[in-house]
Short mmCIF file of C-alpha atoms in Angstrom, two decimals:
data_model
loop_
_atom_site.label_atom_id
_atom_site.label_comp_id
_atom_site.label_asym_id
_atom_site.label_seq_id
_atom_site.Cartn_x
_atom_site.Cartn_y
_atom_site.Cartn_z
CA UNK J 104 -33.75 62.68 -52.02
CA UNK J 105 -33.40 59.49 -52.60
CA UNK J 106 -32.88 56.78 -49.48
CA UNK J 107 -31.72 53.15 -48.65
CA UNK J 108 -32.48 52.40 -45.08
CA UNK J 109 -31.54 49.21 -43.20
CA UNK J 110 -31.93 48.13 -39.58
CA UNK J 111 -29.85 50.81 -37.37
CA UNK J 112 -29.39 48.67 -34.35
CA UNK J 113 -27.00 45.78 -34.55
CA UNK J 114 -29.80 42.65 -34.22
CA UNK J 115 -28.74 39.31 -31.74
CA UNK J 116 -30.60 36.25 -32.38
CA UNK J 117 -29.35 33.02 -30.79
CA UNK J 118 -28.16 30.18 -32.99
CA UNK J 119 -30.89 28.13 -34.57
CA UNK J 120 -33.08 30.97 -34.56
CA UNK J 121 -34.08 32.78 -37.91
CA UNK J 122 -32.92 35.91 -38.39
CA UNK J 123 -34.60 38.76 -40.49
CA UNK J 124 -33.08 42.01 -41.87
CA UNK J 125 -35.12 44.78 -43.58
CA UNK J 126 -34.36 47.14 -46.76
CA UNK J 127 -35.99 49.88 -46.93
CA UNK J 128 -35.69 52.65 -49.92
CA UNK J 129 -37.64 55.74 -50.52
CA UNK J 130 -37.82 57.99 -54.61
CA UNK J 131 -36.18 55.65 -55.58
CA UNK J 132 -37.10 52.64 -58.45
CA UNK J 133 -34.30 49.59 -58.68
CA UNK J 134 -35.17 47.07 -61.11
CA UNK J 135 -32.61 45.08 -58.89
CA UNK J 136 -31.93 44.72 -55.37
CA UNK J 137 -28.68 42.72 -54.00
CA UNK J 138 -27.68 41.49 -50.52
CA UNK J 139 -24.03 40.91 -49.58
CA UNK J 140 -21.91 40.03 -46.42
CA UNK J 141 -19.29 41.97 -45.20
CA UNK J 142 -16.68 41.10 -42.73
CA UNK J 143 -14.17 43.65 -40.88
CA UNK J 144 -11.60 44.75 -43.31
CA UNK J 145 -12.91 43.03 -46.15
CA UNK J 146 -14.85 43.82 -49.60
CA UNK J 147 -18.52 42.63 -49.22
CA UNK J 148 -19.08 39.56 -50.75
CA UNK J 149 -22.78 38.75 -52.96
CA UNK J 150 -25.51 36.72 -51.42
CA UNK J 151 -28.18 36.82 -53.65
CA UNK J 152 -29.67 39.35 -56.43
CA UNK J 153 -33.97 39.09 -57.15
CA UNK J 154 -35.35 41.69 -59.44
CA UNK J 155 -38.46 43.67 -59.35
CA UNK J 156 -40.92 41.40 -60.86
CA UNK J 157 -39.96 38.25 -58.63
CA UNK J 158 -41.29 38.23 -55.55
CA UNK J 159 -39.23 35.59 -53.65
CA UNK J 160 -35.66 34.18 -54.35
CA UNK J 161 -33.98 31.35 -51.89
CA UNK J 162 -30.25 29.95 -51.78
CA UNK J 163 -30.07 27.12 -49.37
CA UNK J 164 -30.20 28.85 -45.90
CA UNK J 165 -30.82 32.37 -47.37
CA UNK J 166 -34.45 34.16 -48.48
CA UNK J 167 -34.45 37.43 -49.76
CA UNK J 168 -38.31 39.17 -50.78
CA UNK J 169 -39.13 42.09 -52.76
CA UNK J 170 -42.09 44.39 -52.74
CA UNK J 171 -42.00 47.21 -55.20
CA UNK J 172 -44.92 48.28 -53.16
CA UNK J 173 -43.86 49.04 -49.95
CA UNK J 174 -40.85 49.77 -51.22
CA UNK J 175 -39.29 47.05 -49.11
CA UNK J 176 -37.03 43.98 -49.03
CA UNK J 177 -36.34 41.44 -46.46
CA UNK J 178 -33.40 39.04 -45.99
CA UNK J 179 -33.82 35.63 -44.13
CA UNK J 180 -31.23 33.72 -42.55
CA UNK J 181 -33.02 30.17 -41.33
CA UNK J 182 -30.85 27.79 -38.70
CA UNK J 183 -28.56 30.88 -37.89
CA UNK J 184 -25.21 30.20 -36.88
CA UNK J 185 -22.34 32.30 -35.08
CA UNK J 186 -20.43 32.36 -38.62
CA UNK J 187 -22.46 34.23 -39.73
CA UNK J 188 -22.22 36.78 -37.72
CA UNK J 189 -21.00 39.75 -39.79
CA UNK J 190 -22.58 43.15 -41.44
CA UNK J 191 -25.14 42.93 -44.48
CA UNK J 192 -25.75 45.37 -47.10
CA UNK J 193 -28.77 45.67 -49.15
CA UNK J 194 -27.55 47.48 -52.65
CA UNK J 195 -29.77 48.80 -55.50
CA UNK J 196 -29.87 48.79 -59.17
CA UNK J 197 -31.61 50.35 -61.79
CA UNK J 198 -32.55 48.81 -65.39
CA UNK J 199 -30.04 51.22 -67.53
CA UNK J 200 -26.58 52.51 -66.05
CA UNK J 201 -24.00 50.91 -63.52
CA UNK J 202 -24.74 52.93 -60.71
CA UNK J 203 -24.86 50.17 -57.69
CA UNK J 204 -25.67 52.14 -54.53
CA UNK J 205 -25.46 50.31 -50.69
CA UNK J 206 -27.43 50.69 -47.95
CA UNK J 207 -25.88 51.47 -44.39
CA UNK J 208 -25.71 47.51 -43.40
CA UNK J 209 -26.97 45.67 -40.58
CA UNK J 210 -24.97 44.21 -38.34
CA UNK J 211 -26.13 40.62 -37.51
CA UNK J 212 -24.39 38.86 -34.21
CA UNK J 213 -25.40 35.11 -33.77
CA UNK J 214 -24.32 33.78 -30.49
CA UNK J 215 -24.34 30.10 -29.36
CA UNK T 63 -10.41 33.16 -61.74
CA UNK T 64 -13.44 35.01 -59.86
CA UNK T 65 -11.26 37.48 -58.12
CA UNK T 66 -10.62 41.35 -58.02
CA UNK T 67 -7.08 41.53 -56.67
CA UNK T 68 -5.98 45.29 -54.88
CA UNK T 69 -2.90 46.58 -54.46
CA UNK T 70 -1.65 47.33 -52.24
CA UNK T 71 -3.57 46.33 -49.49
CA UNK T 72 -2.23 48.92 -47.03
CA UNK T 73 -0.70 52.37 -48.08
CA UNK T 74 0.45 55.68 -46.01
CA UNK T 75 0.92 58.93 -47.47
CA UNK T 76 2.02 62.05 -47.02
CA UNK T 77 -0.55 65.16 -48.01
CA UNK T 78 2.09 66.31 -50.66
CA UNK T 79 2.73 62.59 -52.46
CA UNK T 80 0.85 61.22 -55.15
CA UNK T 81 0.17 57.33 -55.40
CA UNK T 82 -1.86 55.31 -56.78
CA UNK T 83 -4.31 52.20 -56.01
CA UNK T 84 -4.03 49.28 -58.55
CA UNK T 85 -6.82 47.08 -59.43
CA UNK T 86 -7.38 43.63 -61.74
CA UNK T 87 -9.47 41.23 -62.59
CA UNK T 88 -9.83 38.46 -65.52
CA UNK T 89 -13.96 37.87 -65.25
CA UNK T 90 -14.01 39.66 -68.41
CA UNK T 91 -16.31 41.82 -66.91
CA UNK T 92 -16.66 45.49 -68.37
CA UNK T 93 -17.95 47.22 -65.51
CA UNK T 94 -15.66 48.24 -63.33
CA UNK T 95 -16.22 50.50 -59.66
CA UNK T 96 -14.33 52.72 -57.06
CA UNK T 97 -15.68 52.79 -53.99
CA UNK T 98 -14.59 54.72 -50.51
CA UNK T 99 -15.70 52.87 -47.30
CA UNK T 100 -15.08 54.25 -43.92
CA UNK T 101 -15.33 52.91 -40.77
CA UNK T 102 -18.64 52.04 -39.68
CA UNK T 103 -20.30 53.23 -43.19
CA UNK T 104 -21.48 51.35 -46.18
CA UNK T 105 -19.50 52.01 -49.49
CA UNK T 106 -20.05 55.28 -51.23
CA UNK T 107 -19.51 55.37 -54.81
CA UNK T 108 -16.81 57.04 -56.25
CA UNK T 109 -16.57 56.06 -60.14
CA UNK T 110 -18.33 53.47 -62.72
CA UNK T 111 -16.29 52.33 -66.01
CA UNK T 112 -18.02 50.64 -68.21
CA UNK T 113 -16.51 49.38 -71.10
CA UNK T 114 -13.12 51.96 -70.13
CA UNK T 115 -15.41 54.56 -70.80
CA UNK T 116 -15.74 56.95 -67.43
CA UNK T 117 -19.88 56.47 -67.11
CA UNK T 118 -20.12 57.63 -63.77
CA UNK T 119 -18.14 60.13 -61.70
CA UNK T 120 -19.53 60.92 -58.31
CA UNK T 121 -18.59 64.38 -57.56
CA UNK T 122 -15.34 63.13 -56.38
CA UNK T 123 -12.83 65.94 -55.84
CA UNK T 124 -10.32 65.92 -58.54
CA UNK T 125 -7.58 65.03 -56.11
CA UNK T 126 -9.11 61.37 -56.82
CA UNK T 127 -8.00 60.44 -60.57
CA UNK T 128 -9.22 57.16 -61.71
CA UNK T 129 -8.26 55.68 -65.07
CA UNK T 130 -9.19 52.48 -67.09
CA UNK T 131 -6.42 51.55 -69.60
CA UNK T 132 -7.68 48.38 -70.45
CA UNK T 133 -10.54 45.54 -69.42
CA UNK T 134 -8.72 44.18 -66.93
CA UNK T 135 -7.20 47.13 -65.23
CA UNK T 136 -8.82 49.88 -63.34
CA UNK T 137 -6.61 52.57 -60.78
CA UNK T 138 -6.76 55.55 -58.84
CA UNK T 139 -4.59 58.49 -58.64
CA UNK T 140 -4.23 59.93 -55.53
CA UNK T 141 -2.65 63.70 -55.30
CA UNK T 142 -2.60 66.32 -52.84
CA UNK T 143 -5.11 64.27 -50.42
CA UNK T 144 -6.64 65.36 -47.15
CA UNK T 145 -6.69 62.79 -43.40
CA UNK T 146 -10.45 62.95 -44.17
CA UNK T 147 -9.56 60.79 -47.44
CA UNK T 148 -8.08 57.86 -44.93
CA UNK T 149 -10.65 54.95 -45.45
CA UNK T 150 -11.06 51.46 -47.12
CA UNK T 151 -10.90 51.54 -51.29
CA UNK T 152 -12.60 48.75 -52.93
CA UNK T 153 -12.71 48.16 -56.09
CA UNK T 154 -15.15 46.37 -57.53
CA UNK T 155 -16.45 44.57 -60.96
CA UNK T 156 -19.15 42.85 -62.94
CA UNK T 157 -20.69 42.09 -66.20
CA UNK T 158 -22.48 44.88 -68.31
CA UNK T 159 -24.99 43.66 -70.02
CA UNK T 160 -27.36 46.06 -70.79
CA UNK T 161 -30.61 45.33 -68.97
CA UNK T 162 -29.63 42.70 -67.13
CA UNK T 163 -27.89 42.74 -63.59
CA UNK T 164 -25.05 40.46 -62.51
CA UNK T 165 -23.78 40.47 -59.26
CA UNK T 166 -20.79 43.02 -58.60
CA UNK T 167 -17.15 41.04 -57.28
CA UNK T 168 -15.26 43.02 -54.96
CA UNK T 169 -11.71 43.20 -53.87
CA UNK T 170 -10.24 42.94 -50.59
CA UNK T 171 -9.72 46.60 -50.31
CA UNK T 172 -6.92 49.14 -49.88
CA UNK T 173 -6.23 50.40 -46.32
CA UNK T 174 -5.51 53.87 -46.98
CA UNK T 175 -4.16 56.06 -43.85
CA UNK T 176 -3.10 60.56 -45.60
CA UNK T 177 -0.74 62.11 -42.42
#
C-alpha cells in the first residue's frame, strides 16, 4: 500500500541551527511533492512545491530536495528561529488527477 | 484575494441534525478539496472537485454530502453524524491545470464537535 512517512519524533534544534526534516514515500510515484506549515488550529499553509525532475528548489531561508530514487525528500530550514516552530507536512502529487495526499507532519520546536 | 474563507469556524451538533460547512474562494481556481483533520493527524482526504465535477470521493460515508454549485463555492452536508466525525474540516483550493501543479490554499478550518 502506498506510504508517506515523515519524522515521528517531534525534532528540537536551537535557534541559529539548521534544521532538517525528511519525506519519505513508498509504491508510490508523485510527479510533485509540496511542503507546508501548520500551526494549532489552523489550515496548513504552502512553503514550497519542486517536481520530479528538479533536484533542488530554495526560497530564502527554506531548501527542499527531491530524489525519485530513494524515494525521498528533505526540507531545510537554515538560521532557525523559535517562529518557526510549528508542524510540517510533506504532501504528494501525481501528473494527472487532483488527488493531494499529506504525510503525518513533523513537528519542529526551535528554542532560543 | 488569496483566501479560502470557512464557515463557520466552530459548529456543535446533535447526532440527529443536519448542517452544513460553507466554503469560498475568488482565486478562480477549479479545484476544490474536503479534508478531515484530527487531532494530532495530518489531513485525510475526503473529496476533490474539479471543475464542479465530483472527481474524487474517498470512501466517505454518505452521511458526508459535499456539493459544488458553482466555482467559487464548495460545502458539506452533514446528516446523521457519529462523535468519531468531531475533527477539523478544511477546505481547500487550487488551480487545475492539467499537468501542471499549483500549490493548494487552505482555509482556516471548521471546528466541528457531534454530541
Amino acid at each position: 500500500s502506498q506510504k508517506i512517512e515523515q519524522n515521528s519524533e517531534a525534532l528540537n534544534i536551537q535557534e541559529g541551527k539548521t534544521a532538517t526534516l525528511t519525506c519519505n514515500y513508498t509504491n508510490y510515484s508523485p510527479a510533485y511533492l509540496q511542503w507546508y506549515r501548520q500551526d494549532p488550529g489552523r489550515g496548513p499553509v504552502f512553503l514550497l512545491l519542486i517536481r520530479e525532475n528538479e533536484k533542488e528548489k530554495r526560497k530564502e531561508r527554506l531548501k527542499v530536495t527531491f530524489d525519485t530514487t530513494l524515494k525521498q525528500s528533505l526540507f531545510h530550514i537554515t538560521a532557525s528561529q523559535p517562529a518557526d516552530s510549528a508542524t510540517y507536512l510533506c504532501a504528494l502529487d501525481r501528473t494527472y488527477g487532483n488527488k493531494l495526499v499529506f504525510g503525518a507532519g513533523t513537528i519542529l520546536r526551535v528554542k532560543s | 484575494d488569496t483566501e479560502v474563507t470557512q464557515t463557520p469556524k466552530h459548529l456543535v451538533m446533535g447526532m440527529t441534525n443536519k448542517k452544513s460547512l460553507k466554503c469560498e474562494q475568488h482565486m478562480g481556481h477549479r479545484a476544490m478539496y474536503w479534508y478531515k483533520q484530527k487531532a494530532k493527524k495530518p489531513p485525510e482526504l475526503m473529496f476533490v472537485y474539479s471543475y464542479e465535477k465530483l472527481s474524487i470521493n474517498e470512501s466517505v460515508p454518505s452521511r458526508f454530502s459535499p456539493e459544488c454549485p458553482n466555482s467559487s463555492l464548495l460545502n458539506l452536508h452533514l446528516h446523521a453524524l457519529q462523535p468519531e466525525d468531531s475533527a477539523l474540516y478544511l477546505c481547500a483550493s487550487r488551480h487545475d491545470w492539467g499537468r501542471r501543479r499549483t500549490e493548494a490554499f487552505f482555509g482556516q478550518g471548521t471546528r466541528l464537535t457531534v454530541v
